[in-house]
Coordinates of C-alpha atoms in Angstrom, one line a residue:
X222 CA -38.1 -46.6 299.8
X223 CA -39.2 -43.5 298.2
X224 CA -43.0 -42.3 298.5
X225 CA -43.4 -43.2 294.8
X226 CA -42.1 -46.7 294.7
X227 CA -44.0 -47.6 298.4
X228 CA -47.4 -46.5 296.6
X229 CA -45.9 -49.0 293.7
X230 CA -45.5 -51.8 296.4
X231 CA -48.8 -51.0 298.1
X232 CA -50.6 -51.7 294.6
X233 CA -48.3 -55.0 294.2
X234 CA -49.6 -56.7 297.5
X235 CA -52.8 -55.8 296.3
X236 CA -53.1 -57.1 293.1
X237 CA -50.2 -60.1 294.5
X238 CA -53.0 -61.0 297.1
X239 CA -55.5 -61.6 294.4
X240 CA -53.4 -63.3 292.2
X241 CA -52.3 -65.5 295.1
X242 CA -55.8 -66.6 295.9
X243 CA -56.4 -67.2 291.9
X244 CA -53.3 -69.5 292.0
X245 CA -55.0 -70.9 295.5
X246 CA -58.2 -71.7 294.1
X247 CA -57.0 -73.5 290.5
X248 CA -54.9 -75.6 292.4
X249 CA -57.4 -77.3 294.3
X250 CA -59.3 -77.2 290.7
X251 CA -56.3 -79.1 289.1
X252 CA -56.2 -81.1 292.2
X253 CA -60.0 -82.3 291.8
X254 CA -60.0 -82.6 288.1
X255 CA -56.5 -82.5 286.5
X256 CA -56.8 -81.1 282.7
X257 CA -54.4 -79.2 280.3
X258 CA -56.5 -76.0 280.5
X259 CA -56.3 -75.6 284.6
X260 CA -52.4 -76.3 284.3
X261 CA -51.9 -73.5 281.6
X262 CA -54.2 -71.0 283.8
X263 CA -52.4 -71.9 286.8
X264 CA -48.7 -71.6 284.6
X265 CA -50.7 -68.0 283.7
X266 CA -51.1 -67.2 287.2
X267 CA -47.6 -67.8 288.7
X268 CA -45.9 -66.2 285.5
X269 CA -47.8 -63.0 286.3
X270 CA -46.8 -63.1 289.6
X271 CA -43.0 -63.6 289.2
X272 CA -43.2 -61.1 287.0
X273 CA -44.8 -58.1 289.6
X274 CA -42.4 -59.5 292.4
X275 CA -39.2 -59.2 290.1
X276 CA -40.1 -55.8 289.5
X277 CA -40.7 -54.5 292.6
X278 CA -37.5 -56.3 294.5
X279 CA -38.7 -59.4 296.2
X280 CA -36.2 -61.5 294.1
X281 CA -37.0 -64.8 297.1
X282 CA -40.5 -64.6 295.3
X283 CA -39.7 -64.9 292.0
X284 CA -37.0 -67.6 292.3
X285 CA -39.7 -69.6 294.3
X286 CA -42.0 -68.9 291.7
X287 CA -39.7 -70.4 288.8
X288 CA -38.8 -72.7 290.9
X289 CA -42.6 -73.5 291.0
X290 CA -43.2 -72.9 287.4
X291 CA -40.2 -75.5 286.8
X292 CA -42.3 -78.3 289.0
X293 CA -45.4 -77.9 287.1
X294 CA -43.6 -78.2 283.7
X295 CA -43.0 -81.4 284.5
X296 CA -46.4 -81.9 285.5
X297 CA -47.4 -81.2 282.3
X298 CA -45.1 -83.2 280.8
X299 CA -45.8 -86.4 283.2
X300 CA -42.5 -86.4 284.1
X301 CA -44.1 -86.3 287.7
X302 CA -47.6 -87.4 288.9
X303 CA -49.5 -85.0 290.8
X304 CA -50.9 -86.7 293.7
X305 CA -52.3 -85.8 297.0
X306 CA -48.7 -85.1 298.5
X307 CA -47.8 -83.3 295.7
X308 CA -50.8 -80.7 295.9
X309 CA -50.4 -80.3 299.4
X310 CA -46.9 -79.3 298.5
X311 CA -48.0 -76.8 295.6
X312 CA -50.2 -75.1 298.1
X313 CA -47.7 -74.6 300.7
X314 CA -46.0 -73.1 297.5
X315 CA -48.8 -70.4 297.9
X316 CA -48.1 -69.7 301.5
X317 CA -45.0 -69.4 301.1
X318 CA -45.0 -67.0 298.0
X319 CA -47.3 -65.0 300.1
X320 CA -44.5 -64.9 302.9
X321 CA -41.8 -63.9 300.8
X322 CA -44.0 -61.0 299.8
X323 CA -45.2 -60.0 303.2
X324 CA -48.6 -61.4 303.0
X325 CA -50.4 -63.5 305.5
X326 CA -50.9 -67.3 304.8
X327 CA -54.5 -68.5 304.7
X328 CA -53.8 -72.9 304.8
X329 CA -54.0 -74.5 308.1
X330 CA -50.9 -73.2 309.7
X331 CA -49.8 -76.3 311.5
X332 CA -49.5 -77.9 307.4
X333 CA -47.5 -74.8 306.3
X334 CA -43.6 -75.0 306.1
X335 CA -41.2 -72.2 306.0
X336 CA -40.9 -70.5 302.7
X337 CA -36.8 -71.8 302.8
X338 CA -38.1 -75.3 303.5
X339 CA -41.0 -75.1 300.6
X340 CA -38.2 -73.7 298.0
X341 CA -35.3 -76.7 298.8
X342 CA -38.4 -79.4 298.6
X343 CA -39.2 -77.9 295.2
X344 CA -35.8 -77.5 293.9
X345 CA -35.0 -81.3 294.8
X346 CA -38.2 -82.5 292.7
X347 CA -37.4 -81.0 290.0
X348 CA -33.8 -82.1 290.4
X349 CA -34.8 -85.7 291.0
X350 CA -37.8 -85.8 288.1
X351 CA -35.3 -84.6 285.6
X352 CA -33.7 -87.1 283.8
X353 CA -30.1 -87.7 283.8
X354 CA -27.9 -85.8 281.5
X355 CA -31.3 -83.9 279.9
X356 CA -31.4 -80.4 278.6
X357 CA -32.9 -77.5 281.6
X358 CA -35.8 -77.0 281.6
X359 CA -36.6 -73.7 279.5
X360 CA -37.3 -70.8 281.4
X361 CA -39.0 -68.1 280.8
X362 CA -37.2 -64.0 280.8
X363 CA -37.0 -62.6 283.8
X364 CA -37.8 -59.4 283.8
X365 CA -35.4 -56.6 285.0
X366 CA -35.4 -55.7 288.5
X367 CA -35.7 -51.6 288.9
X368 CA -33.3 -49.4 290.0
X369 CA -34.3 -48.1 293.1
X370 CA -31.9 -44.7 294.5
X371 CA -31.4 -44.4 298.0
X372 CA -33.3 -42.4 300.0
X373 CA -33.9 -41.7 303.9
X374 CA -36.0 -44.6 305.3
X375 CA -39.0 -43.8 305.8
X376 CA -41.4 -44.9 308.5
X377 CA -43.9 -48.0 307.8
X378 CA -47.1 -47.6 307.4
X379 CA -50.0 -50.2 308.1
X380 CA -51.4 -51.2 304.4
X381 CA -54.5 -49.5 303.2
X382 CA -57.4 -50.9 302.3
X383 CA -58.6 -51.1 299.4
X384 CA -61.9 -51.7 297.2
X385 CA -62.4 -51.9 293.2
X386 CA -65.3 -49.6 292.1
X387 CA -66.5 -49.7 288.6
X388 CA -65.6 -46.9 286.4
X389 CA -69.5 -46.4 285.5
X390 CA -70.3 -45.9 289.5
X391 CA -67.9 -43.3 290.1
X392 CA -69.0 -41.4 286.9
X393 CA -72.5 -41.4 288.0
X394 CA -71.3 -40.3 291.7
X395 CA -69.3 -37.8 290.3
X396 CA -72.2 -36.6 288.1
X397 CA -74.8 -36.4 290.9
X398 CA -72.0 -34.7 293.1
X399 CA -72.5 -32.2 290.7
X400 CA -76.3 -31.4 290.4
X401 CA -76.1 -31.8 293.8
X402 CA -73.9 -28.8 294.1
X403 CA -76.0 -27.0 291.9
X404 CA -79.1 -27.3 293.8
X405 CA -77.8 -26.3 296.4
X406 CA -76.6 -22.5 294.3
X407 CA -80.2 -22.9 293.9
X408 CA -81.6 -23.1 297.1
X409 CA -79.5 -20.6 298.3
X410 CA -80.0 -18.2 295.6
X411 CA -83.8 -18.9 296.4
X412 CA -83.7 -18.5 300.4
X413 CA -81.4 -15.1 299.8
X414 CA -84.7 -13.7 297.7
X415 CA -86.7 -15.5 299.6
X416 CA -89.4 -12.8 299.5
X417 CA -89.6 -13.5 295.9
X418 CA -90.6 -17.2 296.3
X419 CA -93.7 -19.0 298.3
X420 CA -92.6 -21.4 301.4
X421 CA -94.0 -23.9 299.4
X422 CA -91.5 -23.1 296.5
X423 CA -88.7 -23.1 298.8
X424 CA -89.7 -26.5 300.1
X425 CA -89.8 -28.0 297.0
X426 CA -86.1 -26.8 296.2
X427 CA -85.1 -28.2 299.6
X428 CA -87.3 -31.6 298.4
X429 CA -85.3 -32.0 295.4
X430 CA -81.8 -31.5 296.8
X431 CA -82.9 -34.3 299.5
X432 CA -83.8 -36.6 296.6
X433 CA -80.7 -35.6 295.0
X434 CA -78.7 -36.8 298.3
X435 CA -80.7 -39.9 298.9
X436 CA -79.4 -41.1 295.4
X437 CA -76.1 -40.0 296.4
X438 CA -76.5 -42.2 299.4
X439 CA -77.6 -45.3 297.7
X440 CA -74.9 -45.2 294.9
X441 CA -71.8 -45.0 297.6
X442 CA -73.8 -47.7 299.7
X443 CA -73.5 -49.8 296.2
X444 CA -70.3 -49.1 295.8
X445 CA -69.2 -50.8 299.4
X446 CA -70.7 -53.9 298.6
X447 CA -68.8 -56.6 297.5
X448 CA -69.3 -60.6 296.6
X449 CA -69.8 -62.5 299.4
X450 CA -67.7 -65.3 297.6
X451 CA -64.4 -63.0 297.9
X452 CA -65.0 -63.8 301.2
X453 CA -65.4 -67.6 301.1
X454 CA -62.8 -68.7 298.9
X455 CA -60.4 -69.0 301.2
X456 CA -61.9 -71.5 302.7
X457 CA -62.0 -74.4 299.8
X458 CA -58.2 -74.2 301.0
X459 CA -59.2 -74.9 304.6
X460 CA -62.1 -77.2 304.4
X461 CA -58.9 -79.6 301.9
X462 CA -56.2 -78.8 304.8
X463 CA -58.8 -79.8 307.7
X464 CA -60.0 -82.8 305.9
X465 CA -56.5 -84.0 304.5
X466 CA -55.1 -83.7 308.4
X467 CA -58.6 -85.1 310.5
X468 CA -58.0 -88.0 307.7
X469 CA -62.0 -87.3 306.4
X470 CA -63.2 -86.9 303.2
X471 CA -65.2 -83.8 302.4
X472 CA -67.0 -82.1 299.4
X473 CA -67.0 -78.7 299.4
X474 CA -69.8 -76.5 297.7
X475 CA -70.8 -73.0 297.7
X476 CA -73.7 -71.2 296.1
X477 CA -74.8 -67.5 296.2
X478 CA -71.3 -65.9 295.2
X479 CA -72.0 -63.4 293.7
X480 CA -74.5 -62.1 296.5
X481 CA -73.3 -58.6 297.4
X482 CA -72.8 -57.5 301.0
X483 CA -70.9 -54.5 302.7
X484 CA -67.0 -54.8 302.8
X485 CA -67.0 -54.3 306.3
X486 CA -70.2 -56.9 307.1
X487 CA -68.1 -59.2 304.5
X488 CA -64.6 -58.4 306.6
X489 CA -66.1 -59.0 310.1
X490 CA -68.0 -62.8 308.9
X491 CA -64.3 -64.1 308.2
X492 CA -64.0 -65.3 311.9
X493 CA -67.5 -66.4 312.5
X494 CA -67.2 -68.6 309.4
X495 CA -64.0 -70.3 310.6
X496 CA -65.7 -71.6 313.8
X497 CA -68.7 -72.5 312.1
X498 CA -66.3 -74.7 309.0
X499 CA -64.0 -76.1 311.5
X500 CA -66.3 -77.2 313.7
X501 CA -68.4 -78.5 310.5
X502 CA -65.0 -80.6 309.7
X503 CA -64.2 -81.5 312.9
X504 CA -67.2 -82.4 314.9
X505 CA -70.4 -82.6 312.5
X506 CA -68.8 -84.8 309.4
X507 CA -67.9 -88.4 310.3
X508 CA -65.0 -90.0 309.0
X509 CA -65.5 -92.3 306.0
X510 CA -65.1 -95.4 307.7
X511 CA -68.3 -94.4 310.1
X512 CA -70.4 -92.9 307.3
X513 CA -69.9 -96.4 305.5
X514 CA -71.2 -98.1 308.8
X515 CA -74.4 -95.7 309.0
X516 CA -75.0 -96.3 305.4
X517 CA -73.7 -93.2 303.7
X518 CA -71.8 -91.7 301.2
X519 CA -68.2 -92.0 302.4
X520 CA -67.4 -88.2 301.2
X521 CA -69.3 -85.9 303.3
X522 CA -70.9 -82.5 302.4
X523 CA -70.2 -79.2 303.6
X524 CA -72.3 -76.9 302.0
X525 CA -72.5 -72.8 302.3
X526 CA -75.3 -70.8 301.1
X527 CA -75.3 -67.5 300.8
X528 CA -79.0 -65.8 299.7
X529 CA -80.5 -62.2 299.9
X530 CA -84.4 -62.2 302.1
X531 CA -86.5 -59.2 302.9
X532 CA -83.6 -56.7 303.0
X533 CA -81.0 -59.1 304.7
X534 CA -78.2 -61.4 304.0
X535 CA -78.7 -65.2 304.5
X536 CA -75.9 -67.6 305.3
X537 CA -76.9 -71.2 305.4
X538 CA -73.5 -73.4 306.8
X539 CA -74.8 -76.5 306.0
X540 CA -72.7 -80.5 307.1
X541 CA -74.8 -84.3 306.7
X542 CA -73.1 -85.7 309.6
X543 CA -74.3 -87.4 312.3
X544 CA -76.1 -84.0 314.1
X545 CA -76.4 -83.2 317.3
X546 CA -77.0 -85.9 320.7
X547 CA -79.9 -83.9 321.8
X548 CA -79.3 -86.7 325.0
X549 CA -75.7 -85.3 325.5
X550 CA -76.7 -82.1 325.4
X551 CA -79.5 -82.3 327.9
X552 CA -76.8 -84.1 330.2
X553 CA -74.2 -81.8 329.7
X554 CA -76.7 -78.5 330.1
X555 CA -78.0 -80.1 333.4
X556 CA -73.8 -81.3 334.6
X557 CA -73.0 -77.3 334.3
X558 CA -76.4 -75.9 335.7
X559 CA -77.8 -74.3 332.6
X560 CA -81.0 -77.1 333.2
X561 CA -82.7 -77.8 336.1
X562 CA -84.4 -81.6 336.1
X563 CA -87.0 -80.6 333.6
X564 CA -86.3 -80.8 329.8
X565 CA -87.4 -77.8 327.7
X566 CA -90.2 -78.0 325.7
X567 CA -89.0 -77.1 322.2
X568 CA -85.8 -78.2 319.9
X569 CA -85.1 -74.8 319.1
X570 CA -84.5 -74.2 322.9
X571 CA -82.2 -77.4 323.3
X572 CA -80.2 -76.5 320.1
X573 CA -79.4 -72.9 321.1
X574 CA -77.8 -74.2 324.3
X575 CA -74.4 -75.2 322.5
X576 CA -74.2 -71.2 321.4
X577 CA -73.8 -70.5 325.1
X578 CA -70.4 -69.9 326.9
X579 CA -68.0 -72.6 327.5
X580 CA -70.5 -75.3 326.6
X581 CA -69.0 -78.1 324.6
X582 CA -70.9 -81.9 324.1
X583 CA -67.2 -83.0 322.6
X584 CA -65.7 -85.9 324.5
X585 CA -62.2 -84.4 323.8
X586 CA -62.1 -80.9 322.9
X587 CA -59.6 -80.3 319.9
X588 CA -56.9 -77.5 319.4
X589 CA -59.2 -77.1 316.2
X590 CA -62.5 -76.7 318.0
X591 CA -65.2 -78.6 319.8
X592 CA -69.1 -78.8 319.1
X593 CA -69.7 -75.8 321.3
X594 CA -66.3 -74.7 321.8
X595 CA -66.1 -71.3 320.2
X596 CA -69.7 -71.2 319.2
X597 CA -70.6 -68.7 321.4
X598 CA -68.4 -66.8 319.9
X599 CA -70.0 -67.0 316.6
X600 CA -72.9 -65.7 318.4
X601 CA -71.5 -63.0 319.8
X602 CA -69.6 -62.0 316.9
X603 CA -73.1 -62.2 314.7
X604 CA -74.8 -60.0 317.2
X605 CA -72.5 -57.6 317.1
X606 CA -73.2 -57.4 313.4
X607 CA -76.5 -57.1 314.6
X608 CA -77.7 -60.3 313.3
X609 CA -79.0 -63.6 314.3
X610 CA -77.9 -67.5 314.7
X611 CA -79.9 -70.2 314.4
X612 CA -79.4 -74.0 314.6
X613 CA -81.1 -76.7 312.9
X614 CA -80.3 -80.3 313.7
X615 CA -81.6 -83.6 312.3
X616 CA -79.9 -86.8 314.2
X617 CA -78.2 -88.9 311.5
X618 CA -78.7 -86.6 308.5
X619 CA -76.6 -82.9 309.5
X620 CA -76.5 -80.0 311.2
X621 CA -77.1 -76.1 309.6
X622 CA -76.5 -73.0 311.2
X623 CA -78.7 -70.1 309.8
X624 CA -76.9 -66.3 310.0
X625 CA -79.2 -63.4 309.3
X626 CA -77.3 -60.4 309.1
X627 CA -77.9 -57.0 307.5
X628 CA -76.2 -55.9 304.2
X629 CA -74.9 -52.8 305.8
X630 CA -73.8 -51.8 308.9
X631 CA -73.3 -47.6 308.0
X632 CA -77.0 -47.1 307.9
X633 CA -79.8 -48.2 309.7
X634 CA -83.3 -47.3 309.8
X635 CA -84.1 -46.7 313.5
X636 CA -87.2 -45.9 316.1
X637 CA -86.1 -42.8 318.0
X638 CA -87.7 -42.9 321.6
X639 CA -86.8 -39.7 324.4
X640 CA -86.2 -40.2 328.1
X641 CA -85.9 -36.8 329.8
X642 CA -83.8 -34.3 327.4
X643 CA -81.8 -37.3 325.9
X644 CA -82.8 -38.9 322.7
X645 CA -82.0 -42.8 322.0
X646 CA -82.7 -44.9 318.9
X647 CA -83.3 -48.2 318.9
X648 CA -82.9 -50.4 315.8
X649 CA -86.4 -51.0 314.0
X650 CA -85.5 -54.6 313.1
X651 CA -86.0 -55.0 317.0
X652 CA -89.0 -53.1 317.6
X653 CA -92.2 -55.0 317.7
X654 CA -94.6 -52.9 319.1
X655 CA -95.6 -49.8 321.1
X656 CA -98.0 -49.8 324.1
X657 CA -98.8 -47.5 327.3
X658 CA -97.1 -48.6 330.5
X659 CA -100.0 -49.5 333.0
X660 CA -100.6 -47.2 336.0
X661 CA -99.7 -49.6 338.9
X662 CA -96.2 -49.5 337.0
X663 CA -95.7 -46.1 337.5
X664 CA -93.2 -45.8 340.2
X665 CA -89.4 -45.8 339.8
X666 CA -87.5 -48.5 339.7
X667 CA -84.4 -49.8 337.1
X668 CA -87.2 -52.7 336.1
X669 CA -90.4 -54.6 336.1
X670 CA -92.9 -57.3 335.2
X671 CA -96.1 -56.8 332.6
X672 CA -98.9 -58.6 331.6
X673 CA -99.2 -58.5 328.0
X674 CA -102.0 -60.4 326.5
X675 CA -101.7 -63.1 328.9
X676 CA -98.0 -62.9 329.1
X677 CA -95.3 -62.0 331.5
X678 CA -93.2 -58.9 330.2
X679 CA -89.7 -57.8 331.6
X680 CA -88.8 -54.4 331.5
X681 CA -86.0 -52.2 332.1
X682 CA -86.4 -48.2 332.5
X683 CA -84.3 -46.6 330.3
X684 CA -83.7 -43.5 332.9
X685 CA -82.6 -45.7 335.6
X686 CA -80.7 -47.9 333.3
X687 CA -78.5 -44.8 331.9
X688 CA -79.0 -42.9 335.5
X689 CA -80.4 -40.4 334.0
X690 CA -82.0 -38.8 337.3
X691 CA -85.5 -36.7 337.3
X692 CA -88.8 -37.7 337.5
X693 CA -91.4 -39.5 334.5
X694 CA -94.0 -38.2 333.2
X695 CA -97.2 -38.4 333.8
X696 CA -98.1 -41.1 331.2
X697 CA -95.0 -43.2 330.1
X698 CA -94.6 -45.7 327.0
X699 CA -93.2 -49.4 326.8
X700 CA -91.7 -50.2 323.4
X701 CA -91.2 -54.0 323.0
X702 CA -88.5 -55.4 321.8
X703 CA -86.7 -58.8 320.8
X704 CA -84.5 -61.0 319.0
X705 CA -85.1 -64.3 318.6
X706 CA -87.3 -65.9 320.7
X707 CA -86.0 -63.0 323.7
X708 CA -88.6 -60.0 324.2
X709 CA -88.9 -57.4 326.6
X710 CA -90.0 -53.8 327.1
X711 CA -88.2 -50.4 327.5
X712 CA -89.6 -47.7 329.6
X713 CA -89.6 -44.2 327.6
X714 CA -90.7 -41.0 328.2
X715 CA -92.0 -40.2 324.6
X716 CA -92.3 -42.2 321.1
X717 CA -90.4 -39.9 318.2
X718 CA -91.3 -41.7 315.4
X719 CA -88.9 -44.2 312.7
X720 CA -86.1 -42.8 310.6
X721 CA -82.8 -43.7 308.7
X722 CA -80.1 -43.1 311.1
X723 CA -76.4 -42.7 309.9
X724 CA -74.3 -44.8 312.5
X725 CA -70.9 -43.3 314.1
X726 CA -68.5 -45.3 316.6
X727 CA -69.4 -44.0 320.1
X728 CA -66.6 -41.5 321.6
X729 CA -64.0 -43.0 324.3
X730 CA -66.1 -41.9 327.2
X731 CA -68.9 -44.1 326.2
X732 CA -67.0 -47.3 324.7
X733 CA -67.6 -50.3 327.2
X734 CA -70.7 -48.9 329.0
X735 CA -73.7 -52.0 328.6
X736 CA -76.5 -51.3 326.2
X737 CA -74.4 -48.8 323.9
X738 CA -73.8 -49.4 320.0
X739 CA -72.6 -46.5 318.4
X740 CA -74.2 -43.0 318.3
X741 CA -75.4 -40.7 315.6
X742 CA -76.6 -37.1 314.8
X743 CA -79.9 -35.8 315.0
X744 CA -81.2 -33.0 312.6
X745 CA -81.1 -30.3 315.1
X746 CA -77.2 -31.3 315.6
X747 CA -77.7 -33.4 319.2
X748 CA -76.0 -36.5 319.6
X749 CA -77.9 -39.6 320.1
X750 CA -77.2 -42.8 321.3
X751 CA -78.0 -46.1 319.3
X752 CA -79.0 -48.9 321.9
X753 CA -77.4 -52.3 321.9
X754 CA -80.8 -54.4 321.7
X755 CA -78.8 -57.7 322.6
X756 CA -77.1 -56.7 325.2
X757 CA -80.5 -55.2 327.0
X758 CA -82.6 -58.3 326.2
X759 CA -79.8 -60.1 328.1
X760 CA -79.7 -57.7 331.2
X761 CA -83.5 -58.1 331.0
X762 CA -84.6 -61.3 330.5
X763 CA -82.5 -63.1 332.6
X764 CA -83.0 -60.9 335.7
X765 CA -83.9 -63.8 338.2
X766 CA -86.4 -61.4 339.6
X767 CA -86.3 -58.0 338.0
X768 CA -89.0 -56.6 340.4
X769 CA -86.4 -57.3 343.2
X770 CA -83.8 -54.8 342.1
X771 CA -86.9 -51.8 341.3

């Protein structure tokens, strides 16, 4: 394939992956509500796509999409009754379009058929629902497969990813690209006569190519987000496939779609999501026959919301099942060791012990998951996004897990802190306050106990923790941090102050050493390290006895 016709298949997957999930989603519409307008979109849909995969060589594609188109002719014409068999069938259709064009199925894959098996199942409806001795069905032009000349192969390359930006974005990036460029002929012009001009001059030059950048900035951090709802689509498809196979009945609703988030925060939710719907299905809905004993609805309701508050994005994943056995929990938490005899005090407590590795209250854990069973990775997954998880249970009425997670993960605004000649910056959603480490503390050691207001304090020296070596000061701080209901202090030579810090992936050196998220670059061109808050508060606050190892 020549470079020119691989860019032309590059933008085919693209726009065949949208039109895929189009097709996708007004299926299950035509499945819920059956109408003459959803059956022309969806005839719109598949016609488009036959089209793209005819003429870029994927002729498999485009047979099984006539094939397809021929099915739902005589859908339209009643010739055949679209029932729940018969959906199921249509969207294995989709998965198996997307296989013949390379694409990667997104239905329950122990539903989906080969793409062979999903064409000879299609072909012999339409060849039964015909009637005997009729005229074909009329199909539609194909259109003309191009010519492509032979070339040298040339070596695969993993698909790029891609984002739609708005014409009106990039022409306003473009534009401030260039008075960006020109304050900068400015300020040069200015600082090469500088005797000319007062320092105060000269600073406000600087100022307004700052403010000038900042704009910059913001616009290309606008331009990464996307709708959240490109990101739960697929999983009206899942939710069907889960419920169709467990034998339940569930209603599916979303709100918030159009809530915009980074790409990458958008890409890395995916799996967190899964856990938290199959485990929604699975575990938290009952099946209708037990709903109708409790006195419900037998259709249950899995519900996301999606929400922007105070700068972050809000994900409510919301069931009505039966909740969580706080009495199963406590027995299960106490059979592994996480409990001693005493019960904690608080829900919020209880609740956050299915989040925790390996813990599962499900009698029989499923190959699709069990209540606790792959939670903790949600957790950890969400904290790695720098966010937080939290559970709300009512016994009888449902269960709703709460992500908080920030809209982007490029820039962060950040409480710079120095320990010897190194500089570290910890993330100023996890700062809570600043305060003088007492005297009687000053004495090495990796960590420590405090009484703050009353309350016992663990702390961990940063210089010790990194082994940094040297002395500390004469007077040192403790800046207190948390997440969740977890706070504890780090020991620091000096407090630098807040800024926005631009994040970059730490080198291979420092990948896998505990307490490390990324790095960035100061002003004076010094690399900095961006501490992992989680991970710290874990090393912490669970030290059995932290003034044992000081």
């Amino acid at each position: 394939m020549t470079p020119e016709l691989q860019q032309v298949h590059a933008i085919f997957l693209v726009e065949a992956e949208e039109q895929l999930a189009t097709l996708e989603r007004e299926l299950l519409a035509l499945e819920r509500s059956p109408g003459p307008e959803v059956l022309r979109a969806v005839f719109r849909t598949v016609h488009t796509f036959k089209g793209g995969a005819a003429s870029v060589g994927h002729p498999e594609a485009a047979e099984l999409a006539h094939t397809l188109e021929d099915l739902l002719t005589l859908v339209e014409t009643r010739a055949v009754v679209l029932h729940a068999g018969l959906g199921s069938l249509l969207l294995q259709a989709v998965d198996a379009l997307r296989e013949r064009v390379g694409l990667s199925a997104t239905g329950d894959s122990t539903l989906s058929l080969p793409a062979a098996e999903v064409q000879d199942l299609l072909a012999n409806l339409v060849k039964a629902a015909r009637p005997v001795g009729g005229a074909p069905l009329e199909r539609a032009p194909e259109p003309p497969a191009p010519t492509e000349p032979e070339s040298p192969a040339a070596p695969e390359q993993a698909p790029e990813h891609t984002l739609r930006v708005g014409l009106s974005r990039l022409d306003r990036m473009l534009d401030l690209t260039g008075e960006i460029a020109i304050a900068r002929g400015r300020l040069a012009t200015m600082l090469s006569q500088a005797h000319r001009y007062t320092p105060q001059q000269l600073l406000e030059a600087h100022h307004e190519g700052d403010r000038l950048h900042l704009d910059l900035q913001e616009l290309v951090m606008k331009v990464r987000m996307v709708p959240i709802g490109r990101t739960l689509q697929p999983f009206a498809r899942a939710v069907r496939d889960l419920a169709l196979r467990l034998e339940k009945q569930v209603r599916w609703e979303v709100s918030g779609e159009d809530v915009e988030v980074d790409t990458t925060v958008a890409e890395l939710l995916r799996d967190p999501l899964t856990h938290l719907v199959r485990n929604a299905v699975d575990h938290g809905l009952e099946t209708p026959e037990r709903r109708r004993a409790r006195g419900k609805a037998p259709t249950g309701t899995l519900s996301v919301r999606a929400f922007h508050e105070a700068g972050t994005l809000v994900i409510q994943v919301a069931d009505d099942g039966a909740g969580l056995d706080r009495e199963r929990i406590l027995s299960r938490a106490r059979a592994v060791g996480l409990l001693g005899a005493e019960a904690p005090s608080d829900d919020d407590t209880l609740l956050r012990l299915i989040l925790e590795p390996g813990f599962s209250t499900a009698a029989h854990v499923t190959e699709l998951s069990g209540r606790g069973v792959g939670l903790d990775v949600v957790k950890r997954n969400v904290e790695a996004l720098r966010g937080t998880l939290q559970v709300e249970s009512t016994p009888g009425q449902g269960t709703t897990f709460h992500l908080r997670l920030p809209l982007t993960l490029s820039i962060i605004e950040g409480f710079s802190v120095a320990v010897g000649n190194e500089t570290y910056v910890i993330p100023l959603e996890h700062v809570h306050e600043c305060v003088e480490l007492p005297d009687a503390e000053r004495q090495p050691g990796r960590t420590g106990m405090i009484q703050l207001r009353g309350t016992a304090l663990p702390y961990l020296r940063l210089r010790e923790h990194f082994g940094l070596g040297g002395g500390p000061p004469a007077r040192e701080s403790l800046v207190v941090i948390g997440q969740g209901r977890g706070q504890a202090g780090l020991a620091v030579d000096a407090l630098l102050g807040q800024g926005q810090t631009v994040i970059k992936p730490l080198g291979t050196f420092c990948q896998g050493l505990p307490g490390l998220s990324g790095s960035t670059l100061l002003g004076d061109g010094r690399v900095a390290l961006i501490l992992d808050v989680p991970a710290l508060l874990q090393q912490t606050v669970k030290s059995p006895n932290p003034a044992a190892s000081a």
